[in-house]
PDB file of C-alpha atoms and ligand atoms in Angstrom:
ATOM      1  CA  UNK J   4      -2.974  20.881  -5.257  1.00 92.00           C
ATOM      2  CA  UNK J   5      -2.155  19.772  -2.250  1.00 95.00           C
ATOM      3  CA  UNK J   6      -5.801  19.121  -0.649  1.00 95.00           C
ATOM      4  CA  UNK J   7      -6.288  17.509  -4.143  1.00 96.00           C
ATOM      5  CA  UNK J   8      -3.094  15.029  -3.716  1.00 97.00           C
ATOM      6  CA  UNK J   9      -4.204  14.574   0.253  1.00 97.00           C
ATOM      7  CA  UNK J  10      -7.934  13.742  -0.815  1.00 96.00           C
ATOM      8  CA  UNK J  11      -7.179  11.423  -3.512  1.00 97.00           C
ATOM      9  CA  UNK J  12      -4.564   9.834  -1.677  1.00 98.00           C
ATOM     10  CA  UNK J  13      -6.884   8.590   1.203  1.00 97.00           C
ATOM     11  CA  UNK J  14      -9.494   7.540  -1.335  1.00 97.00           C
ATOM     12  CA  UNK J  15      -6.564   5.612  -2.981  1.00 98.00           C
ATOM     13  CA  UNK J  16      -5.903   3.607   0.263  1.00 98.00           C
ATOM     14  CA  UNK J  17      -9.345   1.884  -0.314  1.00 98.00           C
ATOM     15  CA  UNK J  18      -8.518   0.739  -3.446  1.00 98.00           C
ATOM     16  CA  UNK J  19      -5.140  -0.829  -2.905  1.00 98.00           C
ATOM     17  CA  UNK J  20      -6.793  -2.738  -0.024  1.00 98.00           C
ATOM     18  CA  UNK J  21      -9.866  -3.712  -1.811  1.00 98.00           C
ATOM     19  CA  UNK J  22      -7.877  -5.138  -4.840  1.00 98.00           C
ATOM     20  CA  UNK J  23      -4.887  -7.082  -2.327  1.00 98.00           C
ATOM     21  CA  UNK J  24      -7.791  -8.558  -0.350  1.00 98.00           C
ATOM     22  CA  UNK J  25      -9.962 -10.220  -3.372  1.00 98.00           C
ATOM     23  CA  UNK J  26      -6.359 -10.818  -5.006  1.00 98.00           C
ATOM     24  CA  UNK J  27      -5.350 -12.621  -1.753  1.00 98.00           C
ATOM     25  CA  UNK J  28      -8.559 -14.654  -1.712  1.00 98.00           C
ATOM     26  CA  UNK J  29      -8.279 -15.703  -5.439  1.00 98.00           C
ATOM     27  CA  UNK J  30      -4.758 -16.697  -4.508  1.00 98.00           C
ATOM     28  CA  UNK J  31      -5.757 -19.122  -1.408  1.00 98.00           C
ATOM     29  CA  UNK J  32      -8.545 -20.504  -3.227  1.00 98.00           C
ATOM     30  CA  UNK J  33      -6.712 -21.094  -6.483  1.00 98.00           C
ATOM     31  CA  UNK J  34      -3.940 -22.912  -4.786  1.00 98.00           C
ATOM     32  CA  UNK J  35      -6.434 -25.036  -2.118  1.00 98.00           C
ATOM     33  CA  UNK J  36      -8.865 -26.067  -4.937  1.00 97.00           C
ATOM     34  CA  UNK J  37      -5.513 -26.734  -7.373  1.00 97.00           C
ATOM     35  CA  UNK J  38      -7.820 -24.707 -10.287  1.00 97.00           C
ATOM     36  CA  UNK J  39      -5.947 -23.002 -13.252  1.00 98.00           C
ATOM     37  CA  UNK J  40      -4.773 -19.726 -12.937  1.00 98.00           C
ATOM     38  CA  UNK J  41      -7.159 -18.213 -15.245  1.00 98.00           C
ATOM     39  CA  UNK J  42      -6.870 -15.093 -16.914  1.00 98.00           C
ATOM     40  CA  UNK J  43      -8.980 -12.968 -14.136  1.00 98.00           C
ATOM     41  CA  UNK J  44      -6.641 -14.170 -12.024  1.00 98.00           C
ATOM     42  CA  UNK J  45      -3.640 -12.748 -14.123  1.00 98.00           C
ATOM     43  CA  UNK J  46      -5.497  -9.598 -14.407  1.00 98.00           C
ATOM     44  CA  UNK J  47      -5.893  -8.944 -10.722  1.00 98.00           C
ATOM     45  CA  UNK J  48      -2.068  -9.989  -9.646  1.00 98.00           C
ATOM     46  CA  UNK J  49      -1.945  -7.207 -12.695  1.00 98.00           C
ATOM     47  CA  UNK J  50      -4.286  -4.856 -11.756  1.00 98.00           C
ATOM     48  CA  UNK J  51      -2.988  -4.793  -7.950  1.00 98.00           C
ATOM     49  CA  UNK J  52       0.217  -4.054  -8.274  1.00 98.00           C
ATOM     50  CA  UNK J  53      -0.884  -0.982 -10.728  1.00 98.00           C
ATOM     51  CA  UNK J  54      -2.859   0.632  -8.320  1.00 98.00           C
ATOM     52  CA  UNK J  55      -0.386   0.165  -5.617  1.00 98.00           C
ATOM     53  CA  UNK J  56       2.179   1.910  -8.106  1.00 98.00           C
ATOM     54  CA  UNK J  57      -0.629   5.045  -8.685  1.00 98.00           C
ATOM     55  CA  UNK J  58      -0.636   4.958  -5.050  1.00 98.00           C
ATOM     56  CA  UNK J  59       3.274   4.934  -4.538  1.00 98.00           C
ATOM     57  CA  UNK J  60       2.943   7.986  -7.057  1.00 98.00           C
ATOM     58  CA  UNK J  61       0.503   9.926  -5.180  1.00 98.00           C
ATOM     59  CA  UNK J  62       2.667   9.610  -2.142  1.00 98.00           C
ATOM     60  CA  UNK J  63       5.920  11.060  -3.241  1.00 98.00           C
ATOM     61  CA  UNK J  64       4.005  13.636  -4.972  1.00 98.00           C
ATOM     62  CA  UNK J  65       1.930  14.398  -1.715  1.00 98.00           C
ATOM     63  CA  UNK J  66       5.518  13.910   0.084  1.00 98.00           C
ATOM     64  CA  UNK J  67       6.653  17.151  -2.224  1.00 97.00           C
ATOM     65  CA  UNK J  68       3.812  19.071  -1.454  1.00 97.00           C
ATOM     66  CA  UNK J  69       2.867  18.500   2.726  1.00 96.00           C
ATOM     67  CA  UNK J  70       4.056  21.370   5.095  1.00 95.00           C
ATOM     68  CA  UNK J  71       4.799  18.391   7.202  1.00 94.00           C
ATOM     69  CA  UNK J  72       7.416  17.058   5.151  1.00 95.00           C
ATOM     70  CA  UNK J  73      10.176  20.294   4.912  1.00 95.00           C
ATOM     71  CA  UNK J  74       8.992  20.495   8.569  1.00 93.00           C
ATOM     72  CA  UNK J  75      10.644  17.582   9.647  1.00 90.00           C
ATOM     73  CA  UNK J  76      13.754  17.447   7.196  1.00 92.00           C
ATOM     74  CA  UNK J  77      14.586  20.885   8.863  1.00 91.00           C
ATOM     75  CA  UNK J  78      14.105  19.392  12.182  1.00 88.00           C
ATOM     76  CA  UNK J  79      14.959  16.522  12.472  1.00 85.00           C
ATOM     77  CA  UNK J  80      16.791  15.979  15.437  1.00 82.00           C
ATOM     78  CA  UNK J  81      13.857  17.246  17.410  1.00 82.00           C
ATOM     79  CA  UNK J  82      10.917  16.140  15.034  1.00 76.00           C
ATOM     80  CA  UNK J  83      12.167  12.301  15.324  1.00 74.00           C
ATOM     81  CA  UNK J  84      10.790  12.872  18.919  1.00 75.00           C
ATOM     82  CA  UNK J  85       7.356  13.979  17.697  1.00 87.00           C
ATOM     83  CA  UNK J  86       5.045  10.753  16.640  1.00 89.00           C
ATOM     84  CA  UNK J  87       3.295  12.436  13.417  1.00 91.00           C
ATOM     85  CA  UNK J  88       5.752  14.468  12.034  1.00 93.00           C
ATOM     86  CA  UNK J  89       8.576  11.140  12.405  1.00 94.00           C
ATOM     87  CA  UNK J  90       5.679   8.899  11.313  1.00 96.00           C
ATOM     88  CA  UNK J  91       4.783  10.821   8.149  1.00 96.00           C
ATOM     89  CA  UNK J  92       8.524  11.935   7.245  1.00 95.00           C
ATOM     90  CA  UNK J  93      10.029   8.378   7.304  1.00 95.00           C
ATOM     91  CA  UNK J  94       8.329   5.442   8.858  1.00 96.00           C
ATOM     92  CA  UNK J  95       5.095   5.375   6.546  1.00 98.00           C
ATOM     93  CA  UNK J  96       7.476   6.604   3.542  1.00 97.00           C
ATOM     94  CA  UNK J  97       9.769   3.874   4.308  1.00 98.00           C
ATOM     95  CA  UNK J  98       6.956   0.862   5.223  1.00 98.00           C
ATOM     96  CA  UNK J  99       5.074   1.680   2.144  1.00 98.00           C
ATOM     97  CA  UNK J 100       7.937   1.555  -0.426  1.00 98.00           C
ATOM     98  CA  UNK J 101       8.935  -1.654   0.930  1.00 98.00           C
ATOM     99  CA  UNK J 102       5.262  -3.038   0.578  1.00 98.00           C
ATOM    100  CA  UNK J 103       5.098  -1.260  -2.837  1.00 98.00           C
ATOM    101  CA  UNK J 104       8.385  -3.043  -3.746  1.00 98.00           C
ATOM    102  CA  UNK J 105       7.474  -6.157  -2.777  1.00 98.00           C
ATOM    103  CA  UNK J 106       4.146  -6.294  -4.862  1.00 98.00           C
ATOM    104  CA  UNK J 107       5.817  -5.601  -7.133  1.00 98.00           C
ATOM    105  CA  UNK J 108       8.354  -8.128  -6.923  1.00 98.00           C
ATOM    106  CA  UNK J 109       5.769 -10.318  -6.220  1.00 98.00           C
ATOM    107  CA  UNK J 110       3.509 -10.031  -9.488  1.00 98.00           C
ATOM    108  CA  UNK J 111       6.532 -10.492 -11.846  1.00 98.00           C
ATOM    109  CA  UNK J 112       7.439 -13.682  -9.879  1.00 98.00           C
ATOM    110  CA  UNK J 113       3.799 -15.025 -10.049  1.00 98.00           C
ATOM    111  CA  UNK J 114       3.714 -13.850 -13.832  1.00 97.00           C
ATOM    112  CA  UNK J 115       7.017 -15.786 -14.362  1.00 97.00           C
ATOM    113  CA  UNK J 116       6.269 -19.067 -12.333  1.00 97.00           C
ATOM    114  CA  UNK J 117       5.769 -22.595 -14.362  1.00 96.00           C
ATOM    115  CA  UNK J 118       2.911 -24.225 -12.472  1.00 97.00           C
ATOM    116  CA  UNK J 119      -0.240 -22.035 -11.777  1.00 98.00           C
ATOM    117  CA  UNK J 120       0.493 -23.842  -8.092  1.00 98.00           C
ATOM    118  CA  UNK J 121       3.734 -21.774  -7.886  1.00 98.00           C
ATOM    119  CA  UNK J 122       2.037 -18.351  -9.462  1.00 98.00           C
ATOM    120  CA  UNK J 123      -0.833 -18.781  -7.340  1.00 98.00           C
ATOM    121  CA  UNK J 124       1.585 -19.247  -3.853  1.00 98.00           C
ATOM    122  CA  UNK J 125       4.315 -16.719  -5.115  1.00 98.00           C
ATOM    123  CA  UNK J 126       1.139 -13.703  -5.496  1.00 98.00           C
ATOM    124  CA  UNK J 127      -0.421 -15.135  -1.680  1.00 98.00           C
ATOM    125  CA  UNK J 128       3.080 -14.970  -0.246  1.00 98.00           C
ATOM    126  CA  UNK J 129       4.176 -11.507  -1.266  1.00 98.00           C
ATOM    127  CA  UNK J 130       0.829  -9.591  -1.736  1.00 98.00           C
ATOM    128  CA  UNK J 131      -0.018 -11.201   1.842  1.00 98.00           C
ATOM    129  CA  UNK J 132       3.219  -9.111   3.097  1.00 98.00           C
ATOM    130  CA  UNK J 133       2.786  -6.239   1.257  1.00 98.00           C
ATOM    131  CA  UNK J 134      -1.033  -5.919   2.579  1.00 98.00           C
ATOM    132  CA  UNK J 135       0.379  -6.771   6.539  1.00 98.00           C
ATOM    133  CA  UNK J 136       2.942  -3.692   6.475  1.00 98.00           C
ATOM    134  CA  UNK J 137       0.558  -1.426   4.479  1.00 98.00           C
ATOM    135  CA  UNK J 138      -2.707  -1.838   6.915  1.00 98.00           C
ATOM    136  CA  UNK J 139       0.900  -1.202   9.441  1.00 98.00           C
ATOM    137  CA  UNK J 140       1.518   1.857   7.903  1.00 98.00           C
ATOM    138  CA  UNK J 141      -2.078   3.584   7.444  1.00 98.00           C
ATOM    139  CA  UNK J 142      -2.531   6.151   9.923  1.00 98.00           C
ATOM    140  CA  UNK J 143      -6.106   4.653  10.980  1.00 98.00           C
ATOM    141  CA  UNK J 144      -8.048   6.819  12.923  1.00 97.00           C
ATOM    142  CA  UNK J 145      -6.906   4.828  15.881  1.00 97.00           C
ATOM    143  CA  UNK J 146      -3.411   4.422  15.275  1.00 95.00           C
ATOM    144  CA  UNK J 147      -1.000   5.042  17.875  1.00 93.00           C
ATOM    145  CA  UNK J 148       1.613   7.098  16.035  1.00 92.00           C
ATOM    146  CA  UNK J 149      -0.850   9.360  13.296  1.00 95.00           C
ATOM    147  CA  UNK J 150      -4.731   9.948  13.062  1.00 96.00           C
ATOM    148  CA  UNK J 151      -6.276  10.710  10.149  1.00 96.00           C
ATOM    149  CA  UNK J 152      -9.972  10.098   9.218  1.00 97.00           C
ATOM    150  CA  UNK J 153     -11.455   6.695   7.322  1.00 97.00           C
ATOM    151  CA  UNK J 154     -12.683   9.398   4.482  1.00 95.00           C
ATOM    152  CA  UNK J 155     -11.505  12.598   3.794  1.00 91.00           C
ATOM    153  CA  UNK J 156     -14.467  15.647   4.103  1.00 80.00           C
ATOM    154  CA  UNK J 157     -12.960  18.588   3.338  1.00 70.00           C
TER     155      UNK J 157
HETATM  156  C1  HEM O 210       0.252   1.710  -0.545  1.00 97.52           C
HETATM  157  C2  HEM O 210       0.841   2.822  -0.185  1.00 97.52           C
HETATM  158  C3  HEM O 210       0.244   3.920   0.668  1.00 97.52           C
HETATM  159  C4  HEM O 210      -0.948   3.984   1.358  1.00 97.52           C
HETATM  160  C5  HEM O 210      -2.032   2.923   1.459  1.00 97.52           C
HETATM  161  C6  HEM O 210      -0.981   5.290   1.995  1.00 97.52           C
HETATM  162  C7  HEM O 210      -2.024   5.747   2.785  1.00 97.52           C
HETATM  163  C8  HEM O 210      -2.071   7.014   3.362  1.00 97.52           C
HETATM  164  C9  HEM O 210      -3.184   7.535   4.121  1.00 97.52           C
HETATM  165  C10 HEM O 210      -4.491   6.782   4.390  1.00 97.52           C
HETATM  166  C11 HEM O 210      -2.872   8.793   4.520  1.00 97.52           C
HETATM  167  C12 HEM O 210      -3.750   9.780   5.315  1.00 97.52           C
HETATM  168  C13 HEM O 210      -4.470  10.692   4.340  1.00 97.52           C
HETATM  169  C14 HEM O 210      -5.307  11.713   5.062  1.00 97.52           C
HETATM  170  O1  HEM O 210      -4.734  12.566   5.746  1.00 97.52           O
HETATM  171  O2  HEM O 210      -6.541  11.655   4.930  1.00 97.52           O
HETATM  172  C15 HEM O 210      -1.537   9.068   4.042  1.00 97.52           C
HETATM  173  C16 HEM O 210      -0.857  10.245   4.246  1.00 97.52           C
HETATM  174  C17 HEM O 210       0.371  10.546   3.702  1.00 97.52           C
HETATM  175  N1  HEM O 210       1.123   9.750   2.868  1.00 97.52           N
HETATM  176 FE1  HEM O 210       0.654   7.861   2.285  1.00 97.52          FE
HETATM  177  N2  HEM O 210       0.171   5.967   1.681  1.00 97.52           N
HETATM  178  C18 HEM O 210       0.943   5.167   0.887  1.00 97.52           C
HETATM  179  C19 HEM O 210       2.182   5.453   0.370  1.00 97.52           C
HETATM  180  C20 HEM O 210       2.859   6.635   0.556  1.00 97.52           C
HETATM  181  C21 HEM O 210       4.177   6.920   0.066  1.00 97.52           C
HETATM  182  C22 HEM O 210       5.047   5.937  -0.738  1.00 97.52           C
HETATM  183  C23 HEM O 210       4.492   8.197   0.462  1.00 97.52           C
HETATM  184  C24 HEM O 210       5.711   9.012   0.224  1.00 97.52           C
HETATM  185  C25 HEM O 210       6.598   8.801  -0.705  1.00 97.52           C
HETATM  186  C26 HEM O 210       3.372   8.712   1.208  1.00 97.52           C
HETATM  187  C27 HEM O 210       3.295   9.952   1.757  1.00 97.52           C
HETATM  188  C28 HEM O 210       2.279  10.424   2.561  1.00 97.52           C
HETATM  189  C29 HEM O 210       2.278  11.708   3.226  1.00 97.52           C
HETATM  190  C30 HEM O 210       3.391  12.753   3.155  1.00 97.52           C
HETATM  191  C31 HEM O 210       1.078  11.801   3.945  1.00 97.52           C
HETATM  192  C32 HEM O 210       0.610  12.914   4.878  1.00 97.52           C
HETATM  193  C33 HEM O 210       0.363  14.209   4.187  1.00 97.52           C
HETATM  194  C34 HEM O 210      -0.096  15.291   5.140  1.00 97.52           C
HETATM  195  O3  HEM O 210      -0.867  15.048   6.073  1.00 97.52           O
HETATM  196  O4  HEM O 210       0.331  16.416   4.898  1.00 97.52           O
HETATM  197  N3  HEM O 210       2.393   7.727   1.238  1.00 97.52           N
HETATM  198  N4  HEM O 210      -1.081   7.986   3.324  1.00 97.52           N
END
């Protein structure tokens, strides 16, 4: 379960930055070339925030399941010393939720906007956030606080 959760959750990272990057360039071109917000634009702001959401899910399930996780609750005076087990316990919990949150936010804003102007600047503004403290909060391979690989090859 737990290799399952950790496997699918690093796959899932692709995804959420795949779909806030093409939603992100729909968004700046949409509002420079004034075009309509056309209904594949709707369904990406849509589609986005949904697989940051499956994402958000995988995590707090994969936060039940870690041996990282109880580690560090039971610790925690001395694990907020130790870079990995502080980074995975709170910081990446607590940077992701917020991005999550925001995206979220930010596609029933966009959904609810008059002008396709204001949906089009209300999805670039927030999803733009969201993806800054996500790619933040991945532990890339050469991340100062946590390493973990681009793929997962168990
Ligand atoms: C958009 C949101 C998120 C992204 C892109 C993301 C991305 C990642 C990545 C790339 C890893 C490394 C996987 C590996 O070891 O190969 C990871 C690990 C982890 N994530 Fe997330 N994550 C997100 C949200 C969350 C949330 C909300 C939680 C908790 C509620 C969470 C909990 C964890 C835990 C506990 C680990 C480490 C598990 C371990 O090594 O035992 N993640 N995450």
């Amino acid at each position: 379960m737990y290799v399952t959760l950790l496997t699918l959750h690093s796959f899932f990272r692709w995804l959420v930055l795949l779909s806030l990057v093409i939603s992100l360039f729909r968004a700046y071109r949409g509002y420079r070339k004034k075009t309509p917000f056309s209904s594949a634009d709707n369904a990406w702001r849509h589609w986005t925030a949904t697989i940051a959401h499956i994402q958000l899910t995988l995590g707090v399930l994969l936060y039940s399941k870690s041996p990282l996780i109880p580690y560090f609750w039971k610790n925690v005076k001395d694990s907020v010393n130790a870079k990995e087990l502080s980074f995975f316990g709170l910081y990446h919990l607590l940077l992701m939720v917020t991005a999550v949150v925001l995206i979220t936010i930010g596609s029933a804003l966009a959904k609810r906007r008059k002008t396709d102007q204001e949906k089009y600047r209300t999805m670039g503004i927030y999803f733009g956030i969201g993806l800054f403290l996500i790619l933040c909060a991945i532990p890339w391979p050469f991340s100062p606080l946590a390493q973990r690989p681009y793929f997962r090859q168990f």
